[in-house]
Tab-separated table of C-alpha atoms in Angstrom:
chain	number	residue	atom	x	y	z
A	1	MET	CA	0.000	0.000	0.000
A	2	VAL	CA	1.318	3.439	-0.963
A	3	THR	CA	1.718	5.758	2.002
A	4	GLN	CA	0.723	9.429	1.932
A	5	GLU	CA	4.395	10.346	2.116
A	6	GLU	CA	5.228	8.214	-0.922
A	7	LYS	CA	2.256	9.597	-2.838
A	8	LYS	CA	3.346	13.153	-2.071
A	9	LEU	CA	6.895	12.351	-3.203
A	10	HIS	CA	5.618	10.933	-6.509
A	11	GLU	CA	3.472	14.024	-7.076
A	12	GLU	CA	6.480	16.264	-6.488
A	13	ILE	CA	8.538	14.198	-8.945
A	14	LYS	CA	5.795	14.404	-11.584
A	15	GLU	CA	5.626	18.165	-11.103
A	16	ALA	CA	9.410	18.483	-11.440
A	17	PHE	CA	9.600	16.090	-14.416
A	18	PRO	CA	6.219	16.400	-16.174
A	19	TYR	CA	5.267	13.541	-18.485
A	20	ALA	CA	3.237	15.985	-20.614
A	21	ASP	CA	0.411	13.541	-21.265
A	22	ASP	CA	-1.579	16.240	-23.049
A	23	VAL	CA	1.123	16.936	-25.666
A	24	ASP	CA	0.754	15.487	-29.168
A	25	TRP	CA	4.253	14.039	-29.392
A	26	ASN	CA	3.803	12.837	-32.963
A	27	GLU	CA	3.071	16.401	-34.057
A	28	VAL	CA	6.054	17.733	-32.099
A	29	TYR	CA	8.289	15.045	-33.574
A	30	GLN	CA	7.325	15.811	-37.170
A	31	ARG	CA	7.899	19.526	-36.573
A	32	ILE	CA	11.288	19.161	-34.897
A	33	ILE	CA	12.792	16.389	-37.003
A	34	TYR	CA	12.465	18.405	-40.203
A	35	ARG	CA	13.952	21.422	-38.492
A	36	TYR	CA	17.095	19.405	-37.805
A	37	SER	CA	17.285	18.093	-41.366
A	38	THR	CA	20.172	19.344	-43.481
A	39	PRO	CA	19.275	22.373	-45.648
A	40	HIS	CA	20.784	20.351	-48.497
A	41	GLY	CA	18.414	17.410	-48.935
A	42	LEU	CA	19.673	13.857	-49.124
A	43	GLN	CA	18.875	13.677	-52.831
A	44	HIS	CA	21.149	16.685	-53.452
A	45	ILE	CA	23.924	15.043	-51.386
A	46	LYS	CA	23.675	11.845	-53.466
A	47	GLU	CA	23.684	13.795	-56.744
A	48	GLU	CA	26.784	15.727	-55.698
A	49	LEU	CA	28.456	12.497	-54.522
A	50	TYR	CA	28.212	10.886	-57.965
A	51	LYS	CA	29.091	14.145	-59.686
A	52	LEU	CA	32.328	14.387	-57.682
A	53	GLU	CA	33.061	10.758	-58.549
A	54	ASP	CA	32.652	11.501	-62.261
A	55	GLU	CA	34.998	14.479	-61.909
A	56	GLY	CA	37.653	12.354	-60.173
A	57	GLU	CA	37.389	14.391	-56.956
A	58	ILE	CA	36.573	11.394	-54.769
A	59	ILE	CA	36.342	7.602	-54.870
A	60	VAL	CA	32.887	6.223	-54.121
A	61	HIS	CA	32.784	2.848	-52.349
A	62	HIS	CA	29.783	1.308	-54.081
A	63	ILE	CA	27.462	-1.331	-52.690
A	64	LYS	CA	27.800	-4.238	-55.123
A	65	PRO	CA	25.567	-7.196	-56.024
A	66	ASN	CA	27.782	-9.467	-53.881
A	67	ASN	CA	26.749	-7.361	-50.851
A	68	ASN	CA	23.183	-8.675	-51.391
A	69	PRO	CA	21.670	-5.212	-50.754
A	70	VAL	CA	18.101	-4.641	-49.613
A	71	GLU	CA	16.411	-1.355	-50.492
A	72	VAL	CA	14.508	0.431	-47.730
A	73	GLN	CA	12.903	3.839	-47.289
A	74	THR	CA	14.296	6.843	-45.415
A	75	LEU	CA	12.412	9.664	-43.665
A	76	ASN	CA	11.708	11.704	-46.798
A	77	GLY	CA	10.927	8.671	-48.955
A	78	MET	CA	14.380	8.381	-50.535
A	79	PRO	CA	15.532	4.793	-51.109
A	80	LYS	CA	18.527	3.540	-49.117
A	81	LYS	CA	20.489	0.407	-49.894
A	82	ILE	CA	21.445	-1.761	-46.918
A	83	PRO	CA	24.228	-4.281	-47.675
A	84	THR	CA	23.546	-7.572	-45.920
A	85	THR	CA	26.855	-9.431	-46.391
A	86	ARG	CA	30.583	-8.806	-46.991
A	87	LEU	CA	30.587	-6.284	-44.152
A	88	TRP	CA	33.520	-4.381	-42.616
A	89	ASN	CA	32.543	-3.869	-38.982
A	90	HIS	CA	33.342	-0.420	-37.596
A	91	LYS	CA	33.147	-1.182	-33.896
A	92	SER	CA	32.227	1.099	-31.011
A	93	CYS	CA	34.755	2.197	-28.381
A	94	GLY	CA	32.113	2.197	-25.641
A	95	GLN	CA	30.536	-1.096	-26.678
A	96	CYS	CA	33.859	-2.928	-26.579
A	97	GLY	CA	34.825	-1.232	-23.305
A	98	HIS	CA	31.546	-1.172	-21.361
A	99	ILE	CA	29.135	-3.632	-23.008
A	100	PRO	CA	31.284	-6.361	-24.621
A	101	GLY	CA	28.222	-8.547	-25.156
A	102	TYR	CA	27.017	-5.958	-27.655
A	103	PRO	CA	29.542	-6.529	-30.504
A	104	THR	CA	29.833	-10.254	-29.731
A	105	SER	CA	26.069	-10.530	-30.194
A	106	VAL	CA	26.323	-8.802	-33.582
A	107	PHE	CA	29.043	-11.218	-34.717
A	108	TRP	CA	27.193	-14.236	-33.298
A	109	ILE	CA	24.090	-13.296	-35.294
A	110	MET	CA	26.221	-12.881	-38.408
A	111	ASN	CA	27.682	-16.351	-37.868
A	112	LYS	CA	24.211	-17.793	-37.319
A	113	LEU	CA	22.927	-16.215	-40.540
A	114	GLU	CA	26.130	-17.190	-42.418
A	115	ILE	CA	27.086	-13.585	-43.164
A	116	ASP	CA	30.538	-12.851	-44.606
A	117	TYR	CA	32.191	-10.163	-42.466
A	118	LEU	CA	35.469	-8.713	-41.188
A	119	ASP	CA	36.248	-7.698	-37.611
A	120	GLU	CA	39.009	-5.330	-38.618
A	121	PRO	CA	41.898	-4.649	-36.183
A	122	HIS	CA	42.972	-1.545	-38.135
A	123	GLN	CA	39.927	0.584	-37.462
A	124	THR	CA	40.396	3.698	-35.336
A	125	SER	CA	37.947	5.620	-33.182
A	126	CYS	CA	35.746	8.038	-35.134
A	127	THR	CA	36.750	10.720	-32.561
A	128	GLY	CA	33.065	11.604	-32.251
A	129	TRP	CA	33.358	11.661	-28.470
A	130	ASN	CA	36.041	14.333	-28.752
A	131	TYR	CA	33.811	16.372	-31.052
A	132	HIS	CA	30.457	16.002	-29.282
A	133	ALA	CA	31.749	16.070	-25.701
A	134	SER	CA	34.425	18.742	-25.905
A	135	GLY	CA	34.235	20.380	-29.349
A	136	ALA	CA	38.032	20.201	-29.424
A	137	SER	CA	38.536	18.894	-32.964
A	138	ASN	CA	38.352	20.648	-36.340
A	139	PRO	CA	36.625	19.844	-39.658
A	140	VAL	CA	39.710	18.624	-41.519
A	141	ALA	CA	40.792	16.349	-38.662
A	142	LEU	CA	37.293	14.879	-38.400
A	143	ALA	CA	37.203	14.333	-42.153
A	144	GLY	CA	40.662	12.746	-42.082
A	145	VAL	CA	39.680	10.165	-39.470
A	146	TYR	CA	36.497	9.340	-41.379
A	147	VAL	CA	38.240	8.949	-44.743
A	148	ARG	CA	41.085	6.917	-43.249
A	149	ASN	CA	38.612	4.352	-41.894
A	150	MET	CA	36.550	4.352	-45.087
A	151	TRP	CA	39.707	3.844	-47.157
A	152	ARG	CA	40.595	0.848	-45.023
A	153	ALA	CA	37.200	-0.710	-45.691
A	154	TYR	CA	37.488	0.131	-49.390
A	155	GLU	CA	40.842	-1.584	-49.836
A	156	THR	CA	39.615	-4.758	-48.132
A	157	GLY	CA	36.596	-4.924	-50.437
A	158	TYR	CA	34.125	-5.161	-47.551
A	159	PHE	CA	31.435	-2.513	-47.039
A	160	PRO	CA	31.500	-0.546	-43.742
A	161	LEU	CA	28.824	-1.266	-41.135
A	162	ILE	CA	28.889	1.243	-38.288
A	163	HIS	CA	28.204	-0.140	-34.793
A	164	CYS	CA	28.165	3.080	-32.779
A	165	GLY	CA	25.207	5.451	-33.070
A	166	THR	CA	27.444	8.473	-32.566
A	167	SER	CA	29.888	7.291	-35.223
A	168	PHE	CA	26.911	6.758	-37.538
A	169	GLY	CA	25.437	10.234	-37.018
A	170	HIS	CA	28.859	11.852	-36.967
A	171	TYR	CA	29.930	10.134	-40.198
A	172	LYS	CA	26.737	11.244	-41.946
A	173	GLU	CA	27.554	14.834	-41.011
A	174	VAL	CA	31.198	14.481	-42.084
A	175	ARG	CA	30.176	12.857	-45.385
A	176	ASN	CA	27.908	15.816	-46.140
A	177	MET	CA	30.663	18.245	-45.210
A	178	ILE	CA	33.191	16.599	-47.534
A	179	ILE	CA	30.720	16.506	-50.417
A	180	LEU	CA	29.489	20.091	-50.040
A	181	HIS	CA	32.759	21.883	-49.201
A	182	LYS	CA	35.595	21.879	-51.714
A	183	GLU	CA	37.897	23.699	-49.269
A	184	ILE	CA	37.708	20.698	-46.940
A	185	ARG	CA	38.583	18.313	-49.776
A	186	ASP	CA	41.483	20.499	-50.856
A	187	LYS	CA	42.984	20.474	-47.342
A	188	LEU	CA	42.214	16.809	-46.801
A	189	ARG	CA	43.623	15.366	-50.033
A	190	PRO	CA	47.347	16.119	-49.434
A	191	ILE	CA	47.068	14.660	-45.930
A	192	MET	CA	45.594	11.422	-47.267
A	193	ARG	CA	48.166	11.266	-50.092
A	194	LYS	CA	50.937	11.284	-47.494
A	195	LEU	CA	49.359	8.076	-46.189
A	196	ASP	CA	49.135	6.616	-49.712
A	197	MET	CA	45.366	6.991	-49.494
A	198	ASP	CA	42.718	9.031	-51.258
A	199	ILE	CA	39.320	10.479	-50.393
A	200	VAL	CA	36.887	7.548	-50.219
A	201	VAL	CA	33.200	8.093	-49.450
A	202	PRO	CA	30.857	5.088	-49.147
A	203	GLU	CA	27.699	5.107	-51.236
A	204	GLU	CA	25.663	4.761	-48.014
A	205	VAL	CA	26.347	5.273	-44.315
A	206	VAL	CA	24.780	2.241	-42.634
A	207	HIS	CA	24.167	1.592	-38.937
A	208	TYR	CA	24.225	-2.000	-37.694
A	209	SER	CA	20.668	-1.594	-36.299
A	210	GLU	CA	19.451	-0.883	-39.833
A	211	TRP	CA	21.173	-4.064	-41.009
A	212	LEU	CA	19.679	-6.015	-38.085
A	213	TYR	CA	16.226	-4.643	-38.838
A	214	VAL	CA	16.492	-5.691	-42.490
A	215	MET	CA	17.648	-9.165	-41.385
A	216	SER	CA	15.298	-9.475	-38.388
A	217	LYS	CA	12.566	-11.548	-40.032
A	218	LYS	CA	15.154	-14.056	-41.185
A	219	ALA	CA	16.848	-13.960	-37.768
A	220	ALA	CA	13.512	-14.475	-36.002
A	221	GLN	CA	13.145	-17.797	-37.805
A	222	HIS	CA	15.840	-19.048	-35.394
A	223	LYS	CA	13.933	-17.814	-32.314
A	224	LYS	CA	13.983	-20.258	-29.388
A	225	TYR	CA	11.610	-18.548	-26.950
A	226	ASP	CA	8.047	-17.228	-26.997
A	227	LEU	CA	7.900	-13.441	-26.614
A	228	SER	CA	4.161	-12.969	-27.188
A	229	ASN	CA	3.584	-11.986	-23.534
A	230	ILE	CA	6.581	-9.641	-23.349
A	231	ARG	CA	6.021	-5.878	-23.256
A	232	ALA	CA	9.063	-4.068	-24.651
A	233	ALA	CA	9.744	-0.336	-24.446
A	234	VAL	CA	12.159	1.032	-27.032
A	235	HIS	CA	14.538	3.988	-26.947
A	236	THR	CA	15.842	5.063	-30.349
A	237	PRO	CA	19.260	6.729	-29.917
A	238	CYS	CA	19.378	10.461	-30.646
A	239	HIS	CA	22.600	10.312	-32.645
A	240	VAL	CA	21.133	7.637	-34.903
A	241	TYR	CA	18.087	9.576	-36.062
A	242	LYS	CA	18.486	13.225	-35.008
A	243	LEU	CA	21.791	13.791	-36.838
A	244	VAL	CA	21.042	14.043	-40.578
A	245	PRO	CA	17.625	12.553	-39.773
A	246	GLU	CA	16.502	12.170	-43.379
A	247	ASP	CA	19.140	9.439	-43.834
A	248	THR	CA	17.517	7.148	-41.257
A	249	VAL	CA	15.359	4.123	-42.151
A	250	TYR	CA	11.587	4.354	-41.646
A	251	ASP	CA	8.853	1.795	-42.298
A	252	PRO	CA	5.052	2.296	-42.438
A	253	ALA	CA	4.714	-0.876	-40.325
A	254	VAL	CA	6.479	0.843	-37.388
A	255	PHE	CA	4.282	3.494	-35.750
A	256	GLU	CA	2.821	4.252	-39.203
A	257	GLY	CA	6.230	5.405	-40.376
A	258	ARG	CA	6.359	8.255	-37.867
A	259	ARG	CA	9.292	6.844	-35.882
A	260	PRO	CA	12.509	5.128	-37.008
A	261	ALA	CA	12.173	1.505	-38.084
A	262	ALA	CA	15.085	0.287	-35.951
A	263	PRO	CA	15.272	-0.996	-33.301
A	264	THR	CA	11.466	-1.031	-32.808
A	265	GLY	CA	10.834	-3.104	-35.933
A	266	THR	CA	13.421	-5.681	-34.913
A	267	VAL	CA	11.764	-6.225	-31.531
A	268	MET	CA	8.350	-6.428	-33.246
A	269	ASN	CA	9.597	-9.031	-35.713
A	270	PHE	CA	10.777	-11.190	-32.819
A	271	GLY	CA	7.221	-11.248	-31.515
A	272	ALA	CA	7.313	-8.916	-28.500
A	273	LYS	CA	4.612	-6.320	-27.934
A	274	ILE	CA	5.868	-2.735	-28.304
A	275	VAL	CA	4.584	-0.410	-25.580
A	276	ASP	CA	4.533	3.363	-25.937
A	277	TYR	CA	5.405	5.980	-23.335
A	278	SER	CA	5.172	9.779	-23.390
A	279	THR	CA	8.905	10.571	-23.231
A	280	TRP	CA	9.998	8.315	-26.113
A	281	TRP	CA	11.504	11.319	-27.917
A	282	ASP	CA	13.755	12.357	-25.018
A	283	CYS	CA	17.472	11.669	-24.745
A	284	CYS	CA	18.453	8.711	-22.553
A	285	GLY	CA	20.345	11.167	-20.339
A	286	PHE	CA	23.835	10.382	-21.638
A	287	GLY	CA	24.141	13.506	-23.780
A	288	PHE	CA	27.973	13.261	-24.020
A	289	ARG	CA	28.824	16.476	-22.187
A	290	HIS	CA	26.257	15.810	-19.444
A	291	ILE	CA	27.755	12.439	-18.569
A	292	LEU	CA	31.176	14.082	-18.123
A	293	THR	CA	30.235	17.274	-16.302
A	294	GLU	CA	26.772	16.639	-14.798
A	295	ARG	CA	26.694	12.912	-14.161
A	296	GLU	CA	24.015	13.080	-11.471
A	297	PHE	CA	21.790	14.972	-13.886
A	298	SER	CA	22.271	12.176	-16.433
A	299	ARG	CA	21.371	9.524	-13.886
A	300	SER	CA	18.297	11.425	-12.683
A	301	PHE	CA	17.150	12.121	-16.235
A	302	ALA	CA	17.542	8.478	-17.263
A	303	LEU	CA	15.439	7.365	-14.307
A	304	PHE	CA	12.691	9.988	-14.211
A	305	LYS	CA	12.319	10.738	-17.915
A	306	LYS	CA	12.902	7.279	-19.396
A	307	VAL	CA	12.791	4.321	-16.994
A	308	ILE	CA	9.865	5.429	-14.814
A	309	PRO	CA	7.605	6.388	-17.767
A	310	ALA	CA	8.456	3.093	-19.515
A	311	VAL	CA	7.434	1.139	-16.400
A	312	GLU	CA	4.513	3.202	-15.102
A	313	GLU	CA	2.969	4.113	-18.466
A	314	GLY	CA	4.004	1.160	-20.624
A	315	HIS	CA	4.351	-1.531	-17.921
A	316	ALA	CA	7.469	-2.673	-19.798
A	317	ASP	CA	9.239	-5.950	-19.070
A	318	VAL	CA	12.417	-4.875	-20.887
A	319	PHE	CA	13.979	-1.731	-22.356
A	320	VAL	CA	15.610	-2.218	-25.781
A	321	THR	CA	17.857	0.335	-27.462
A	322	SER	CA	20.607	0.432	-30.086
A	323	ASP	CA	23.582	2.535	-29.065
A	324	THR	CA	26.459	2.425	-26.631
A	325	GLY	CA	25.692	5.392	-24.399
A	326	CYS	CA	21.981	4.598	-24.267
A	327	VAL	CA	22.470	1.018	-23.051
A	328	THR	CA	25.084	2.173	-20.535
A	329	THR	CA	23.074	5.103	-19.158
A	330	LEU	CA	19.690	3.380	-18.955
A	331	ASP	CA	21.234	0.259	-17.386
A	332	LYS	CA	23.893	1.762	-15.130
A	333	SER	CA	21.833	4.693	-13.791
A	334	GLN	CA	19.128	2.673	-12.080
A	335	TRP	CA	21.222	1.859	-9.019
A	336	ALA	CA	21.241	5.592	-8.176
A	337	GLY	CA	17.445	5.547	-8.052
A	338	LYS	CA	17.495	2.377	-5.968
A	339	ALA	CA	19.681	4.121	-3.402
A	340	HIS	CA	16.905	6.721	-3.000
A	341	GLY	CA	14.036	4.246	-2.883
A	342	PHE	CA	13.142	4.113	-6.591
A	343	ASN	CA	13.782	0.451	-7.277
A	344	TYR	CA	12.307	-0.027	-10.758
A	345	ASN	CA	15.016	-2.433	-11.975
A	346	LEU	CA	13.926	-2.433	-15.624
A	347	PRO	CA	16.243	-4.764	-17.617
A	348	VAL	CA	18.076	-2.990	-20.443
A	349	LEU	CA	19.461	-4.723	-23.544
A	350	ALA	CA	20.805	-3.704	-26.922
A	351	ASP	CA	18.694	-4.958	-29.817
A	352	ALA	CA	21.597	-7.214	-30.878
A	353	GLN	CA	21.812	-8.797	-27.414
A	354	PHE	CA	18.027	-9.182	-27.310
A	355	ALA	CA	17.943	-10.853	-30.742
A	356	ALA	CA	20.991	-13.089	-30.192
A	357	ILE	CA	19.794	-14.441	-26.831
A	358	MET	CA	16.298	-15.049	-28.216
A	359	MET	CA	17.963	-16.964	-31.086
A	360	GLY	CA	19.712	-19.229	-28.575
A	361	ALA	CA	23.008	-17.458	-27.898
A	362	ASP	CA	24.649	-18.115	-24.534
A	363	PRO	CA	23.591	-15.122	-22.356
A	364	TYR	CA	26.995	-15.113	-20.592
A	365	LYS	CA	29.578	-16.068	-23.223
A	366	ILE	CA	27.857	-14.095	-26.002
A	367	GLY	CA	25.313	-11.708	-24.451
A	368	GLN	CA	27.635	-11.106	-21.468
A	369	ILE	CA	24.720	-10.023	-19.285
A	370	HIS	CA	26.957	-10.179	-16.195
A	371	TRP	CA	28.232	-6.747	-17.291
A	372	HIS	CA	24.748	-5.299	-16.788
A	373	ALA	CA	23.534	-3.665	-13.574
A	374	THR	CA	19.819	-4.417	-14.007
A	375	ASP	CA	18.017	-7.745	-13.556
A	376	VAL	CA	18.473	-9.157	-17.047
A	377	GLU	CA	18.548	-12.671	-15.580
A	378	GLY	CA	15.012	-12.207	-14.227
A	379	PHE	CA	13.734	-11.128	-17.638
A	380	LEU	CA	15.383	-14.098	-19.343
A	381	ARG	CA	13.851	-16.518	-16.833
A	382	LYS	CA	10.461	-15.014	-17.651
A	383	VAL	CA	10.801	-16.019	-21.321
A	384	GLY	CA	12.130	-19.470	-20.505
A	385	VAL	CA	15.892	-19.109	-20.933
A	386	PRO	CA	17.635	-21.718	-18.697
A	387	VAL	CA	19.734	-19.052	-16.988
A	388	ASP	CA	21.037	-21.180	-14.112
A	389	GLU	CA	22.243	-23.877	-16.491
A	390	TYR	CA	24.055	-21.335	-18.662
A	391	LYS	CA	25.585	-19.659	-15.596
A	392	GLU	CA	26.915	-22.960	-14.214
A	393	GLN	CA	28.501	-23.809	-17.590
A	394	PHE	CA	30.000	-20.311	-17.841
A	395	LEU	CA	31.558	-20.425	-14.380
A	396	GLN	CA	33.027	-23.831	-15.174
A	397	TYR	CA	34.417	-22.473	-18.454
A	398	LEU	CA	36.128	-19.605	-16.578
A	399	ALA	CA	37.567	-22.016	-14.004
A	400	ASP	CA	38.900	-24.273	-16.781
A	401	LEU	CA	40.518	-21.271	-18.507
A	402	ARG	CA	42.255	-20.220	-15.286
A	403	GLU	CA	43.544	-23.739	-14.709
A	404	GLY	CA	44.672	-24.225	-18.290
A	405	LYS	CA	42.149	-27.014	-18.909
A	406	ALA	CA	40.387	-25.169	-21.742
A	407	GLN	CA	41.247	-22.908	-24.666
A	408	PRO	CA	39.442	-19.614	-25.322
A	409	GLU	CA	36.471	-19.890	-27.658
A	410	TYR	CA	36.392	-17.587	-30.700
A	411	LEU	CA	33.621	-16.308	-32.941
A	412	TYR	CA	35.988	-16.234	-35.916
A	413	LYS	CA	39.516	-17.177	-36.886
A	414	PRO	CA	41.795	-15.351	-34.401
A	415	HIS	CA	43.965	-12.519	-35.657
A	416	ARG	CA	47.681	-13.211	-35.893
A	417	LYS	CA	49.908	-10.887	-33.887
A	418	ILE	CA	51.391	-9.437	-37.077
A	419	ASP	CA	47.902	-8.408	-38.210
A	420	PHE	CA	47.851	-5.691	-35.563
A	421	TYR	CA	50.931	-4.063	-37.107
A	422	LEU	CA	50.382	-4.519	-40.835
A	423	ALA	CA	47.371	-3.153	-42.685
A	424	LEU	CA	47.667	-5.044	-45.954
A	425	PRO	CA	44.856	-6.059	-48.303
A	426	ASP	CA	46.589	-9.423	-48.692
A	427	ARG	CA	45.805	-10.111	-45.042
A	428	VAL	CA	42.163	-10.510	-46.015
A	429	LYS	CA	43.137	-13.324	-48.381
A	430	TRP	CA	44.678	-15.207	-45.475
A	431	TYR	CA	41.857	-14.298	-43.133
A	432	LYS	CA	39.020	-15.244	-45.463
A	433	GLY	CA	40.727	-17.455	-48.013
A	434	GLU	CA	41.229	-16.801	-51.731
A	435	GLN	CA	37.758	-18.088	-52.608
A	436	ALA	CA	35.976	-15.599	-50.341
A	437	VAL	CA	37.973	-12.660	-51.725
A	438	GLN	CA	37.233	-13.598	-55.342
A	439	LYS	CA	33.423	-13.743	-54.859
């Protein structure tokens, strides 16, 4: 029973953080999202891209038939090609450092679906954190990092798939800048030539969640557990769809095409029920600069503006999102609320972790849920995952590794030590075999 004191506290919280139930969020969304669109429409960007290619100003990394592309629709109705195989994975700094089950889930799904991919050791950070958190970089440096990574993908013959939402949004902005500003290209080209590289721009900038959404119906055919009674709230990362928003995938089947297709569509295709909540548009609280300078604000925002509405309005069983900072903030902030009596404990997963575990991936070796702060185990038990059995096997595996009784398990052929020092296209031939390269 709720006491008068608790009721008063909840009223004060609602007054301080209004849920704005009377606001038409769809109308607000449509108004704001177009405001943030580039003044140069996506069609103009694409036209200029191919024009610069014809003039020899840049090299365009084209999506080819052997990438098995699927055409989808973006915000303004423009078609976007999503390559589904022969993928060069541009990993996320934060995913690898804070949520290692995130990239391993992506690779596990690719293995399960027999996707040809590279986990490239010669990728660098996009430096988006430096730009968005501190504003300390400059346009040419940002463009140089982008082109260097895109050149590396180009020379391997595999098309780049961006894991991090910030890298994705940031790279869309940098692509537009390179295409629209000759002065940037003129300063960038001599720098790249010193590295024996040139200005390479991919035909599309593709986020892994878009790839997963396109593949989700096929992936769901491998589903091991019934999700029909699961209520899932979704947070779409700001940097995925609010940076160059017209280059984000939409689908009429997802909220009538008024919200991004991924990751909502992926969760839908796995059979869970999507629940709505009034603050779906809001940031998760991470905000880059906030998390560095106002961490308690980030934690409070994540709890009161995201987690509580998802639970109290949507009665969610799980929170699914698709970016590094969002998973980290929504998952790792809830303990702060618990310390003050707000014990909502809403499990948080990336869409890749959600999909992989539902397809039968080991929740510890692959999903690595032991890195999470919320009760993911409880959610998995609810859908029938034999958590205790997996945990016992995992602990035994760790003990065997420590005692030298077992060898580490790999998702792909391990890199040789020399591969971390040499960035040679011929390495791909060894890594994938001549036959794979000649496809």
